[in-house]
Every structure is written in structure tokens, then in C-alpha cells.
Amino acid sequence: MPRHINLSGNIIHFSMPENFSRDMPADDMIESVDLSDKNVYQDYQKFTLIRRWWDFKDSGFFGKEYGTLMMSLYIKEVSESLSITTLKPLDFIDIIIDDINKSKPESGELDPLMEYSDHFTAYKESWRNDYRWLKYIQGHVNGDKFTILFAIPLTAKQYIVAEFISAPKNDIGIRSFVNDFTLPFMNKIMDSFQIDYEKDNPAKQAVLKSDTLSLQQLIDGKVKLLEQSE
């Protein structure tokens, strides 16, 4: 089912299956947002545009249940404490890492059951309709959930995140659930994304494949510099 969201003239197009979970009622999708409205953001927290759940199970009333997939699409604003923008890939990763670090427990102690994408090598290019998204994960060591995220610049100071959280049943391995159900389903949704950027929005050029070096080459160079400075 095609969907469209207007973000101050930047139009997001995507499609998703309509067989939503009946156990997880959802709010209506936000169809339009004024990005200049500071009331949209509270302490730079994400502003959710849509959230939906799907159940995976065999057909029939007594069909085996495998688990649930939740998708959220939201926008975030770059922290005012950062002078960088989303327009350069490594700066964009820095912005996401900064947000991840700020979301960790106030005690500063990491959750031992979480794998945080707080290092450059955790990020990969994911090309969808000729636009570069950043793909990264959040893993749960106990295997009850697994999160895959995709981020892309919307403006120089705002970006979009598509988040997919896999929650298999207790007797289903997380890797099997992700491979058999999450990835095929998620890729169909992500492949449907198209962004019509507003005229003169510099973010459009930032996400096109125009860099001489690939993201991996840029990351390798960054990691080498960091190692040399230690």
C-alpha cells in the first residue's frame, strides 16, 4: 500500500503490507510535518511518523507462531551542541553515534545485554533507489530482540530513521527469524522508499553516489587516523 509523507516539501514515498498485527493497535500515520516547528522535538528525541507491527505464523487457527516484527519511521534533529551536519557521511555517522551515546544510561554504564553501534566500523552503505542510507544494528545478547536501522539525511540538520525490531518466540532462534522473516520483509519495504527532496535542498546531493571514495574507504581512513592519534 503506497504511502506519502510531506516533511516541509520533502516528500517521502514508501509502501508496506497491510496485514498488520491485530494485537498491536497503532496510531494513524503523520502525513505532514513542519520541520521548522521546534515543538515537534522534545530534547532532540525522535518524532515518530508511523509505527506498525506484523505477526509471522503458519496458516490456520493453530498455526505455529514464529514472532513479531515492528517497524518505526521517525525523524531526528541534530543536537545543537554539534557544529557538523548530515551532509558528509563521516559527520553523519558522528551525529548518530552522539545520539546513541546520549541515549545510554545516565550512570554511564553500558547495558551488558546491548550491542551499541557507537563505532565507525558498525556502519555500512545501503543503496535504495540510488540513495545512500546508513545501515547499523542494535543487538540484544540474550537473543530476545534484534534491531536493524537505516538512516538518511533529510536536511543538513535533520534525518530520517527506519527501524525494524525483530522479536521471535522463545523457541525460535533470533538468527533464523531474522534470515527467514525479517530480511525478506524489511528489504521489500526499504526498496520501496523514494525521497523527493525540496528544490535546493543540499541533502539530495549528499545521499547520491557522487563520492570518489566509498563509505568503507572513508571509514578505513578515519579509523587509521584515530589509531595513529592514540
PDB file of C-alpha atoms in Angstrom:
ATOM      1  CA  MET A   1       0.000   0.000   0.000  1.00  0.00           C
ATOM      2  CA  PRO A   2       1.695   3.250  -1.136  1.00  0.00           C
ATOM      3  CA  ARG A   3       2.115   5.968   1.483  1.00  0.00           C
ATOM      4  CA  HIS A   4       3.331   9.562   1.297  1.00  0.00           C
ATOM      5  CA  ILE A   5       4.563  11.957   3.994  1.00  0.00           C
ATOM      6  CA  ASN A   6       5.212  15.666   3.416  1.00  0.00           C
ATOM      7  CA  LEU A   7       8.097  16.996   5.507  1.00  0.00           C
ATOM      8  CA  SER A   8       8.231  20.714   4.647  1.00  0.00           C
ATOM      9  CA  GLY A   9       8.125  19.995   0.927  1.00  0.00           C
ATOM     10  CA  ASN A  10      10.338  16.898   1.085  1.00  0.00           C
ATOM     11  CA  ILE A  11       8.056  14.035   0.112  1.00  0.00           C
ATOM     12  CA  ILE A  12       8.729  10.534   1.453  1.00  0.00           C
ATOM     13  CA  HIS A  13       7.199   7.694  -0.568  1.00  0.00           C
ATOM     14  CA  PHE A  14       7.134   4.080   0.600  1.00  0.00           C
ATOM     15  CA  SER A  15       4.925   1.006   0.663  1.00  0.00           C
ATOM     16  CA  MET A  16       4.182  -1.653   3.259  1.00  0.00           C
ATOM     17  CA  PRO A  17       1.926  -4.700   3.594  1.00  0.00           C
ATOM     18  CA  GLU A  18      -1.430  -4.084   5.267  1.00  0.00           C
ATOM     19  CA  ASN A  19      -1.672  -7.355   7.213  1.00  0.00           C
ATOM     20  CA  PHE A  20      -0.831  -5.634  10.493  1.00  0.00           C
ATOM     21  CA  SER A  21      -0.880  -7.382  13.836  1.00  0.00           C
ATOM     22  CA  ARG A  22      -4.327  -7.298  15.437  1.00  0.00           C
ATOM     23  CA  ASP A  23      -2.776  -7.453  18.893  1.00  0.00           C
ATOM     24  CA  MET A  24      -0.889  -4.178  18.494  1.00  0.00           C
ATOM     25  CA  PRO A  25      -3.204  -1.277  17.610  1.00  0.00           C
ATOM     26  CA  ALA A  26      -1.358   1.676  16.102  1.00  0.00           C
ATOM     27  CA  ASP A  27      -1.826   5.430  15.805  1.00  0.00           C
ATOM     28  CA  ASP A  28      -2.557   6.966  12.417  1.00  0.00           C
ATOM     29  CA  MET A  29       0.416   7.889  10.274  1.00  0.00           C
ATOM     30  CA  ILE A  30       1.549  11.524  10.453  1.00  0.00           C
ATOM     31  CA  GLU A  31       1.085  12.794   6.901  1.00  0.00           C
ATOM     32  CA  SER A  32       2.640  16.250   7.173  1.00  0.00           C
ATOM     33  CA  VAL A  33       5.255  17.896   9.412  1.00  0.00           C
ATOM     34  CA  ASP A  34       6.611  21.448   9.536  1.00  0.00           C
ATOM     35  CA  LEU A  35      10.313  20.851  10.181  1.00  0.00           C
ATOM     36  CA  SER A  36      10.800  24.423  11.394  1.00  0.00           C
ATOM     37  CA  ASP A  37       8.368  23.878  14.261  1.00  0.00           C
ATOM     38  CA  LYS A  38      10.594  23.356  17.305  1.00  0.00           C
ATOM     39  CA  ASN A  39       7.634  21.943  19.223  1.00  0.00           C
ATOM     40  CA  VAL A  40       7.991  18.830  17.082  1.00  0.00           C
ATOM     41  CA  TYR A  41      11.127  17.898  19.032  1.00  0.00           C
ATOM     42  CA  GLN A  42      11.492  17.437  22.752  1.00  0.00           C
ATOM     43  CA  ASP A  43      15.149  17.378  23.832  1.00  0.00           C
ATOM     44  CA  TYR A  44      16.069  16.030  20.399  1.00  0.00           C
ATOM     45  CA  GLN A  45      14.007  12.905  20.883  1.00  0.00           C
ATOM     46  CA  LYS A  46      12.696  11.155  17.811  1.00  0.00           C
ATOM     47  CA  PHE A  47       9.414  12.247  16.300  1.00  0.00           C
ATOM     48  CA  THR A  48       7.575   9.131  15.146  1.00  0.00           C
ATOM     49  CA  LEU A  49       5.777   9.327  11.812  1.00  0.00           C
ATOM     50  CA  ILE A  50       4.432   5.771  11.717  1.00  0.00           C
ATOM     51  CA  ARG A  51       4.787   2.540  13.714  1.00  0.00           C
ATOM     52  CA  ARG A  52       3.380  -0.840  12.704  1.00  0.00           C
ATOM     53  CA  TRP A  53       3.677  -4.496  13.758  1.00  0.00           C
ATOM     54  CA  TRP A  54       3.393  -7.745  11.798  1.00  0.00           C
ATOM     55  CA  ASP A  55       2.979 -11.291  13.100  1.00  0.00           C
ATOM     56  CA  PHE A  56       4.605 -14.269  11.393  1.00  0.00           C
ATOM     57  CA  LYS A  57       2.944 -17.654  11.774  1.00  0.00           C
ATOM     58  CA  ASP A  58       1.800 -20.673   9.793  1.00  0.00           C
ATOM     59  CA  SER A  59      -1.665 -20.525   8.253  1.00  0.00           C
ATOM     60  CA  GLY A  60      -4.584 -21.991  10.172  1.00  0.00           C
ATOM     61  CA  PHE A  61      -6.049 -21.307  13.608  1.00  0.00           C
ATOM     62  CA  PHE A  62      -3.451 -23.459  15.342  1.00  0.00           C
ATOM     63  CA  GLY A  63      -0.562 -22.446  13.077  1.00  0.00           C
ATOM     64  CA  LYS A  64       2.855 -22.173  14.688  1.00  0.00           C
ATOM     65  CA  GLU A  65       3.756 -18.637  15.755  1.00  0.00           C
ATOM     66  CA  TYR A  66       7.297 -17.510  14.924  1.00  0.00           C
ATOM     67  CA  GLY A  67       7.383 -13.954  16.213  1.00  0.00           C
ATOM     68  CA  THR A  68       6.692 -10.284  15.525  1.00  0.00           C
ATOM     69  CA  LEU A  69       8.384  -7.519  13.537  1.00  0.00           C
ATOM     70  CA  MET A  70       7.917  -3.866  14.432  1.00  0.00           C
ATOM     71  CA  MET A  71       8.754  -1.026  12.051  1.00  0.00           C
ATOM     72  CA  SER A  72       9.065   2.614  13.110  1.00  0.00           C
ATOM     73  CA  LEU A  73       9.784   5.578  10.860  1.00  0.00           C
ATOM     74  CA  TYR A  74      10.868   8.745  12.610  1.00  0.00           C
ATOM     75  CA  ILE A  75      12.767  11.976  12.159  1.00  0.00           C
ATOM     76  CA  LYS A  76      15.522  13.326  14.403  1.00  0.00           C
ATOM     77  CA  GLU A  77      17.248  16.695  14.666  1.00  0.00           C
ATOM     78  CA  VAL A  78      20.991  17.145  15.069  1.00  0.00           C
ATOM     79  CA  SER A  79      21.961  18.232  18.575  1.00  0.00           C
ATOM     80  CA  GLU A  80      22.642  21.952  18.905  1.00  0.00           C
ATOM     81  CA  SER A  81      25.904  21.040  20.633  1.00  0.00           C
ATOM     82  CA  LEU A  82      27.277  19.724  17.320  1.00  0.00           C
ATOM     83  CA  SER A  83      28.642  22.065  14.631  1.00  0.00           C
ATOM     84  CA  ILE A  84      28.656  19.345  11.958  1.00  0.00           C
ATOM     85  CA  THR A  85      25.824  18.480   9.578  1.00  0.00           C
ATOM     86  CA  THR A  86      24.411  15.357   7.950  1.00  0.00           C
ATOM     87  CA  LEU A  87      25.856  16.287   4.559  1.00  0.00           C
ATOM     88  CA  LYS A  88      29.152  14.397   4.883  1.00  0.00           C
ATOM     89  CA  PRO A  89      28.997  10.618   5.513  1.00  0.00           C
ATOM     90  CA  LEU A  90      31.520  10.527   8.380  1.00  0.00           C
ATOM     91  CA  ASP A  91      29.944  13.563  10.042  1.00  0.00           C
ATOM     92  CA  PHE A  92      26.561  11.885   9.707  1.00  0.00           C
ATOM     93  CA  ILE A  93      27.902   8.803  11.482  1.00  0.00           C
ATOM     94  CA  ASP A  94      29.318  11.060  14.208  1.00  0.00           C
ATOM     95  CA  ILE A  95      25.855  12.574  14.643  1.00  0.00           C
ATOM     96  CA  ILE A  96      24.231   9.156  15.048  1.00  0.00           C
ATOM     97  CA  ILE A  97      26.942   7.977  17.454  1.00  0.00           C
ATOM     98  CA  ASP A  98      26.474  11.151  19.502  1.00  0.00           C
ATOM     99  CA  ASP A  99      22.763  10.398  19.728  1.00  0.00           C
ATOM    100  CA  ILE A 100      23.440   6.775  20.731  1.00  0.00           C
ATOM    101  CA  ASN A 101      25.831   7.868  23.463  1.00  0.00           C
ATOM    102  CA  LYS A 102      23.304  10.359  24.821  1.00  0.00           C
ATOM    103  CA  SER A 103      20.666   7.610  24.954  1.00  0.00           C
ATOM    104  CA  LYS A 104      22.797   5.353  27.163  1.00  0.00           C
ATOM    105  CA  PRO A 105      22.043   5.125  30.893  1.00  0.00           C
ATOM    106  CA  GLU A 106      22.895   8.260  32.882  1.00  0.00           C
ATOM    107  CA  SER A 107      25.195   6.180  35.069  1.00  0.00           C
ATOM    108  CA  GLY A 108      27.494   5.816  32.086  1.00  0.00           C
ATOM    109  CA  GLU A 109      27.470   2.072  32.481  1.00  0.00           C
ATOM    110  CA  LEU A 110      26.574   0.172  29.337  1.00  0.00           C
ATOM    111  CA  ASP A 111      23.717  -2.282  29.320  1.00  0.00           C
ATOM    112  CA  PRO A 112      25.548  -5.649  29.200  1.00  0.00           C
ATOM    113  CA  LEU A 113      22.735  -7.101  27.101  1.00  0.00           C
ATOM    114  CA  MET A 114      23.038  -4.486  24.362  1.00  0.00           C
ATOM    115  CA  GLU A 115      25.416  -4.109  21.435  1.00  0.00           C
ATOM    116  CA  TYR A 116      25.730  -0.414  20.637  1.00  0.00           C
ATOM    117  CA  SER A 117      26.677   0.929  17.188  1.00  0.00           C
ATOM    118  CA  ASP A 118      28.984   3.515  18.756  1.00  0.00           C
ATOM    119  CA  HIS A 119      31.973   2.954  16.457  1.00  0.00           C
ATOM    120  CA  PHE A 120      32.506   3.790  12.788  1.00  0.00           C
ATOM    121  CA  THR A 121      33.022   0.219  11.587  1.00  0.00           C
ATOM    122  CA  ALA A 122      29.448  -0.643  12.630  1.00  0.00           C
ATOM    123  CA  TYR A 123      28.033   1.374   9.707  1.00  0.00           C
ATOM    124  CA  LYS A 124      27.502   0.139   6.151  1.00  0.00           C
ATOM    125  CA  GLU A 125      26.176   1.681   2.961  1.00  0.00           C
ATOM    126  CA  SER A 126      22.735   0.500   1.904  1.00  0.00           C
ATOM    127  CA  TRP A 127      21.742   1.747  -1.546  1.00  0.00           C
ATOM    128  CA  ARG A 128      17.999   2.104  -2.151  1.00  0.00           C
ATOM    129  CA  ASN A 129      16.767   3.699  -5.381  1.00  0.00           C
ATOM    130  CA  ASP A 130      20.196   5.304  -5.922  1.00  0.00           C
ATOM    131  CA  TYR A 131      20.196   6.947  -2.485  1.00  0.00           C
ATOM    132  CA  ARG A 132      22.651   6.034   0.250  1.00  0.00           C
ATOM    133  CA  TRP A 133      21.217   5.033   3.609  1.00  0.00           C
ATOM    134  CA  LEU A 134      23.426   4.133   6.576  1.00  0.00           C
ATOM    135  CA  LYS A 135      22.666   0.688   7.974  1.00  0.00           C
ATOM    136  CA  TYR A 136      23.537  -0.302  11.532  1.00  0.00           C
ATOM    137  CA  ILE A 137      22.287  -2.659  14.233  1.00  0.00           C
ATOM    138  CA  GLN A 138      21.483  -2.912  17.902  1.00  0.00           C
ATOM    139  CA  GLY A 139      21.829  -6.464  19.171  1.00  0.00           C
ATOM    140  CA  HIS A 140      20.446  -7.991  22.344  1.00  0.00           C
ATOM    141  CA  VAL A 141      22.790 -10.605  23.747  1.00  0.00           C
ATOM    142  CA  ASN A 142      20.020 -12.730  25.218  1.00  0.00           C
ATOM    143  CA  GLY A 143      18.532 -13.101  21.743  1.00  0.00           C
ATOM    144  CA  ASP A 144      15.015 -11.906  22.529  1.00  0.00           C
ATOM    145  CA  LYS A 145      15.233  -8.920  20.149  1.00  0.00           C
ATOM    146  CA  PHE A 146      17.350  -7.684  17.260  1.00  0.00           C
ATOM    147  CA  THR A 147      17.166  -4.195  15.769  1.00  0.00           C
ATOM    148  CA  ILE A 148      18.202  -3.116  12.269  1.00  0.00           C
ATOM    149  CA  LEU A 149      18.221   0.601  11.498  1.00  0.00           C
ATOM    150  CA  PHE A 150      18.569   2.693   8.343  1.00  0.00           C
ATOM    151  CA  ALA A 151      19.282   6.432   8.460  1.00  0.00           C
ATOM    152  CA  ILE A 152      19.361   9.040   5.690  1.00  0.00           C
ATOM    153  CA  PRO A 153      19.753  12.854   5.701  1.00  0.00           C
ATOM    154  CA  LEU A 154      16.545  14.829   5.255  1.00  0.00           C
ATOM    155  CA  THR A 155      18.113  18.277   5.608  1.00  0.00           C
ATOM    156  CA  ALA A 156      21.514  19.450   6.822  1.00  0.00           C
ATOM    157  CA  LYS A 157      20.241  19.265  10.401  1.00  0.00           C
ATOM    158  CA  GLN A 158      17.545  16.583  10.305  1.00  0.00           C
ATOM    159  CA  TYR A 159      17.469  12.952   9.290  1.00  0.00           C
ATOM    160  CA  ILE A 160      15.103  10.022   8.885  1.00  0.00           C
ATOM    161  CA  VAL A 161      15.446   6.650  10.591  1.00  0.00           C
ATOM    162  CA  ALA A 162      13.645   3.446   9.603  1.00  0.00           C
ATOM    163  CA  GLU A 163      13.864   0.980  12.487  1.00  0.00           C
ATOM    164  CA  PHE A 164      12.990  -2.735  12.356  1.00  0.00           C
ATOM    165  CA  ILE A 165      12.818  -4.687  15.627  1.00  0.00           C
ATOM    166  CA  SER A 166      12.604  -8.478  15.425  1.00  0.00           C
ATOM    167  CA  ALA A 167      11.057 -10.301  18.387  1.00  0.00           C
ATOM    168  CA  PRO A 168      10.968 -14.084  17.825  1.00  0.00           C
ATOM    169  CA  LYS A 169       9.135 -16.525  20.063  1.00  0.00           C
ATOM    170  CA  ASN A 170      11.172 -18.189  22.805  1.00  0.00           C
ATOM    171  CA  ASP A 171      11.687 -21.415  20.857  1.00  0.00           C
ATOM    172  CA  ILE A 172      12.814 -19.616  17.676  1.00  0.00           C
ATOM    173  CA  GLY A 173      16.437 -18.598  17.238  1.00  0.00           C
ATOM    174  CA  ILE A 174      16.998 -14.915  16.521  1.00  0.00           C
ATOM    175  CA  ARG A 175      19.255 -15.612  13.537  1.00  0.00           C
ATOM    176  CA  SER A 176      16.704 -17.949  11.932  1.00  0.00           C
ATOM    177  CA  PHE A 177      13.891 -15.455  12.486  1.00  0.00           C
ATOM    178  CA  VAL A 178      15.873 -12.560  11.018  1.00  0.00           C
ATOM    179  CA  ASN A 179      17.031 -14.562   7.977  1.00  0.00           C
ATOM    180  CA  ASP A 180      13.700 -16.255   7.233  1.00  0.00           C
ATOM    181  CA  PHE A 181      11.253 -13.475   8.041  1.00  0.00           C
ATOM    182  CA  THR A 182      12.773 -10.074   8.851  1.00  0.00           C
ATOM    183  CA  LEU A 183      15.213  -9.614   5.972  1.00  0.00           C
ATOM    184  CA  PRO A 184      12.869 -10.525   3.053  1.00  0.00           C
ATOM    185  CA  PHE A 185      10.047  -8.452   4.547  1.00  0.00           C
ATOM    186  CA  MET A 186      12.260  -5.497   5.504  1.00  0.00           C
ATOM    187  CA  ASN A 187      14.036  -5.344   2.147  1.00  0.00           C
ATOM    188  CA  LYS A 188      10.743  -5.109   0.246  1.00  0.00           C
ATOM    189  CA  ILE A 189       9.765  -2.098   2.347  1.00  0.00           C
ATOM    190  CA  MET A 190      13.170  -0.423   2.137  1.00  0.00           C
ATOM    191  CA  ASP A 191      13.352  -0.960  -1.636  1.00  0.00           C
ATOM    192  CA  SER A 192      10.081   0.978  -1.979  1.00  0.00           C
ATOM    193  CA  PHE A 193      11.469   4.147  -0.381  1.00  0.00           C
ATOM    194  CA  GLN A 194      11.812   7.179  -2.605  1.00  0.00           C
ATOM    195  CA  ILE A 195      12.512  10.719  -1.419  1.00  0.00           C
ATOM    196  CA  ASP A 196      11.580  13.738  -3.497  1.00  0.00           C
ATOM    197  CA  TYR A 197      13.769  16.397  -1.911  1.00  0.00           C
ATOM    198  CA  GLU A 198      12.656  20.007  -1.976  1.00  0.00           C
ATOM    199  CA  LYS A 199      14.381  22.122  -4.626  1.00  0.00           C
ATOM    200  CA  ASP A 200      17.796  23.394  -3.489  1.00  0.00           C
ATOM    201  CA  ASN A 201      17.868  21.024  -0.502  1.00  0.00           C
ATOM    202  CA  PRO A 202      21.603  20.110  -0.223  1.00  0.00           C
ATOM    203  CA  ALA A 203      20.730  16.751   1.349  1.00  0.00           C
ATOM    204  CA  LYS A 204      19.848  15.361  -2.075  1.00  0.00           C
ATOM    205  CA  GLN A 205      23.410  15.624  -3.327  1.00  0.00           C
ATOM    206  CA  ALA A 206      24.681  14.247  -0.019  1.00  0.00           C
ATOM    207  CA  VAL A 207      22.876  10.933  -0.499  1.00  0.00           C
ATOM    208  CA  LEU A 208      23.671  10.419  -4.183  1.00  0.00           C
ATOM    209  CA  LYS A 209      26.556   8.184  -5.231  1.00  0.00           C
ATOM    210  CA  SER A 210      28.880  11.061  -6.050  1.00  0.00           C
ATOM    211  CA  ASP A 211      31.803  10.496  -3.667  1.00  0.00           C
ATOM    212  CA  THR A 212      35.119   9.423  -5.133  1.00  0.00           C
ATOM    213  CA  LEU A 213      35.682   7.141  -2.146  1.00  0.00           C
ATOM    214  CA  SER A 214      33.200   4.581  -0.876  1.00  0.00           C
ATOM    215  CA  LEU A 215      31.905   4.823   2.675  1.00  0.00           C
ATOM    216  CA  GLN A 216      34.078   1.862   3.659  1.00  0.00           C
ATOM    217  CA  GLN A 217      37.199   3.612   2.328  1.00  0.00           C
ATOM    218  CA  LEU A 218      36.287   6.768   4.242  1.00  0.00           C
ATOM    219  CA  ILE A 219      35.769   4.751   7.425  1.00  0.00           C
ATOM    220  CA  ASP A 220      39.048   2.874   6.960  1.00  0.00           C
ATOM    221  CA  GLY A 221      40.866   6.197   6.630  1.00  0.00           C
ATOM    222  CA  LYS A 222      39.115   7.587   9.725  1.00  0.00           C
ATOM    223  CA  VAL A 223      39.957   4.508  11.808  1.00  0.00           C
ATOM    224  CA  LYS A 224      43.607   4.688  10.710  1.00  0.00           C
ATOM    225  CA  LEU A 225      43.837   8.339  11.780  1.00  0.00           C
ATOM    226  CA  LEU A 226      42.257   7.541  15.135  1.00  0.00           C
ATOM    227  CA  GLU A 227      44.731   4.705  15.707  1.00  0.00           C
ATOM    228  CA  GLN A 228      47.658   6.962  14.834  1.00  0.00           C
ATOM    229  CA  SER A 229      46.496   9.619  17.303  1.00  0.00           C
ATOM    230  CA  GLU A 230      46.334   7.174  20.228  1.00  0.00           C
TER     231      GLU A 230
END
